[in-house]
Coordinates of C-alpha atoms in Angstrom, one line a residue:
P1 CA 5.2 1.5 19.5
E2 CA 2.3 3.8 20.5
Q3 CA 3.3 6.5 18.1
R4 CA 3.6 4.0 15.2
Q5 CA 0.2 2.7 16.0
M6 CA -1.2 6.2 16.1
F7 CA 0.3 6.9 12.6
M8 CA -1.1 3.6 11.4
G9 CA -4.5 4.6 12.7
F10 CA -4.2 8.0 10.9
Q11 CA -3.2 6.3 7.7
R12 CA -6.3 4.2 7.6
C13 CA -8.6 7.0 8.7
F14 CA -7.2 9.3 6.0
Y15 CA -7.5 6.6 3.4
E16 CA -11.1 5.8 4.4
V17 CA -12.2 9.5 4.0
G18 CA -10.3 10.0 0.7
E19 CA -7.4 12.1 2.0
F20 CA -4.9 10.0 0.2
E21 CA -2.0 12.4 0.3
K22 CA -2.4 12.6 4.1
A23 CA -2.6 8.8 4.3
I24 CA 0.7 8.6 2.4
E25 CA 2.3 11.0 4.9
A26 CA 1.1 9.1 7.9
S27 CA 2.2 5.8 6.3
D28 CA 5.7 7.1 5.6
A29 CA 5.9 8.2 9.3
A30 CA 4.8 4.7 10.5
I31 CA 7.2 2.9 8.2
A32 CA 10.1 5.2 9.3
M33 CA 9.4 4.0 12.9
N34 CA 9.3 0.3 12.0
R35 CA 9.1 -1.1 8.5
H36 CA 8.5 -4.6 9.8
F37 CA 5.2 -3.9 11.5
P38 CA 2.3 -5.9 10.2
G39 CA 0.0 -4.0 7.8
V40 CA 2.2 -0.9 7.7
Y41 CA 2.4 -0.9 3.9
K42 CA -1.2 -1.7 3.0
Y43 CA -2.8 1.8 3.1
L44 CA 0.2 3.4 1.6
A45 CA -0.1 1.2 -1.4
L46 CA -3.9 1.6 -1.6
S47 CA -3.5 5.4 -1.4
Y48 CA -1.0 5.4 -4.2
K49 CA -3.4 3.3 -6.3
E50 CA -6.2 5.8 -5.6
I51 CA -4.2 8.7 -6.8
G52 CA -3.3 6.8 -9.9
N53 CA 0.3 6.1 -9.1
W54 CA 0.3 2.4 -9.9
D55 CA 4.1 2.1 -10.0
K56 CA 4.5 3.4 -6.4
A57 CA 1.6 1.2 -5.2
I58 CA 3.3 -1.9 -6.7
E59 CA 6.7 -0.8 -5.4
T60 CA 5.3 -0.3 -2.0
M61 CA 3.8 -3.8 -1.8
T62 CA 7.0 -5.3 -3.2
K63 CA 8.8 -3.8 -0.3
A64 CA 6.1 -5.2 2.0
G65 CA 6.8 -8.6 0.7
I66 CA 10.5 -8.1 1.7
Y67 CA 10.3 -6.2 4.9
E68 CA 6.9 -6.6 6.5
T69 CA 7.0 -9.4 9.1
P70 CA 8.9 -11.9 6.9
W71 CA 8.7 -14.3 9.8
D72 CA 4.9 -14.3 9.8
D73 CA 3.6 -16.5 7.0
K74 CA 0.0 -15.2 7.1
T75 CA 0.9 -11.5 7.0
H76 CA 3.6 -12.1 4.4
E77 CA 1.0 -14.0 2.2
E78 CA -1.5 -11.2 2.6
A79 CA 1.1 -8.6 1.4
L80 CA 1.9 -10.8 -1.6
D81 CA -1.8 -11.3 -2.4
L82 CA -2.3 -7.5 -2.4
L83 CA 0.7 -7.1 -4.6
D84 CA -0.7 -9.7 -7.1
E85 CA -4.1 -7.9 -7.0
L86 CA -2.5 -4.5 -7.7
I87 CA -0.5 -5.9 -10.7
A88 CA -3.7 -7.5 -12.1
L89 CA -5.7 -4.3 -11.6
R90 CA -3.1 -2.2 -13.4
K91 CA -2.9 -4.6 -16.3
S92 CA -6.7 -4.6 -16.5
Q93 CA -6.8 -0.8 -16.5
E94 CA -4.1 -0.6 -19.1
A95 CA -6.0 -3.0 -21.3
T96 CA -9.1 -1.0 -21.0
S97 CA -7.2 2.2 -21.7
D98 CA -5.7 0.7 -24.8
K99 CA -9.2 -0.4 -26.1
V100 CA -10.5 3.2 -25.6
N101 CA -7.5 4.6 -27.4
D102 CA -7.9 2.2 -30.3
A103 CA -11.6 3.1 -30.6
S104 CA -10.8 6.8 -30.8

């Protein structure tokens, strides 16, 4: 448990300082130790979003909805809320990109 918490701390720190690839590595290590731990998917998904990999970000939070503390309604709801937010952001970005392309 202590190693998992260490990797979860690393993932957040790396995310906060913009080291998204390192955040992804730390997240993968934490998930390998326990995919059911609360919050383990959040910074992985956010890091994927920051590097522009929307598909992986959404896939990650979809997994969170399945695996991350399914017995804890609050945590489960937070994971699904972030999933919904990522989907909406991607759609918004795609719509903006389409408008720019149409104007060109």
